[in-house]
Amino acid sequence: GGGYVVGWLPIVSDKKLHSGKPSWVDFKNTIWHKSFSRIISSLASKSKMGQWFTCLDGIERWFFLCILILSTDFEEQRVFNCGLLLFH
């Protein structure tokens, strides 16, 4: 399989003055979720109605968008990455 990275979600860097405060955590959370929502909203109709796409072989095919998300904390991600290395 293969894939393409089409964009990055913003990463708000921590400021020592605000780090760990609930209002700062809420702010960072809001930035991420609003950005993600904006990206997803433009793709929502493609997941319901599909999209005709001309493939490299010249044949038109009807695709339906499906977005998979792996959500892990640091320890889970480390275990997952080690598993990928073993099976790669």
XYZ file of C-alpha atoms in Angstrom:
88
model
C 0.000 0.000 0.000
C 0.901 3.612 -0.164
C -0.419 6.956 0.783
C 0.059 10.666 0.567
C 0.309 13.333 3.225
C -1.953 16.134 2.051
C -1.583 18.510 4.959
C -0.544 18.970 8.523
C -2.630 19.958 11.487
C -1.147 22.818 13.478
C 0.945 22.077 16.527
C 0.735 24.889 19.063
C 4.030 25.097 20.920
C 3.918 25.336 24.691
C 4.780 28.590 26.385
C 6.282 28.226 29.855
C 3.999 30.947 31.196
C 0.841 29.068 30.113
C 1.958 25.425 29.967
C -0.276 23.000 31.849
C -2.994 25.544 32.623
C -6.517 24.409 31.752
C -7.181 27.497 29.611
C -4.018 26.812 27.549
C -4.945 23.145 27.118
C -8.452 24.187 26.024
C -6.965 26.705 23.553
C -4.680 24.082 21.975
C -7.555 21.603 21.859
C -9.802 24.151 20.118
C -7.140 24.985 17.509
C -6.636 21.312 16.633
C -10.330 20.407 16.521
C -11.370 23.460 14.474
C -8.577 22.745 11.965
C -9.499 19.079 11.711
C -13.186 19.935 11.364
C -12.416 22.324 8.514
C -10.446 19.646 6.658
C -13.103 16.971 7.211
C -16.044 19.217 6.271
C -14.670 19.649 2.758
C -14.430 15.849 2.385
C -17.743 14.798 3.971
C -19.762 14.614 0.744
C -17.101 12.373 -0.835
C -17.627 9.762 1.881
C -21.401 9.712 1.321
C -21.782 10.229 -2.423
C -18.453 8.970 -3.717
C -16.191 10.586 -6.295
C -15.430 9.561 -9.868
C -11.693 9.408 -10.413
C -9.665 8.622 -13.532
C -6.960 6.153 -12.510
C -3.492 5.971 -14.050
C -4.660 3.159 -16.349
C -7.207 5.582 -17.855
C -10.230 3.781 -16.404
C -12.732 5.849 -14.428
C -13.647 4.391 -11.047
C -16.059 5.494 -8.342
C -14.274 5.903 -4.996
C -15.644 6.492 -1.525
C -13.457 8.347 0.954
C -12.584 6.602 4.194
C -10.330 8.253 6.784
C -8.682 5.992 9.341
C -7.142 7.499 12.456
C -4.705 5.845 14.828
C -5.022 7.614 18.153
C -2.454 6.564 20.754
C -0.490 7.954 23.639
C 3.317 7.835 23.601
C 3.650 4.358 25.135
C 1.011 2.799 22.853
C 2.589 4.434 19.816
C 6.004 3.059 20.739
C 4.587 -0.480 21.031
C 2.696 -0.065 17.736
C 5.808 1.179 15.922
C 7.879 -1.735 17.247
C 5.213 -4.121 15.958
C 5.379 -2.527 12.528
C 9.133 -2.971 12.446
C 8.755 -6.669 13.259
C 6.246 -7.277 10.457
C 7.663 -4.929 7.824
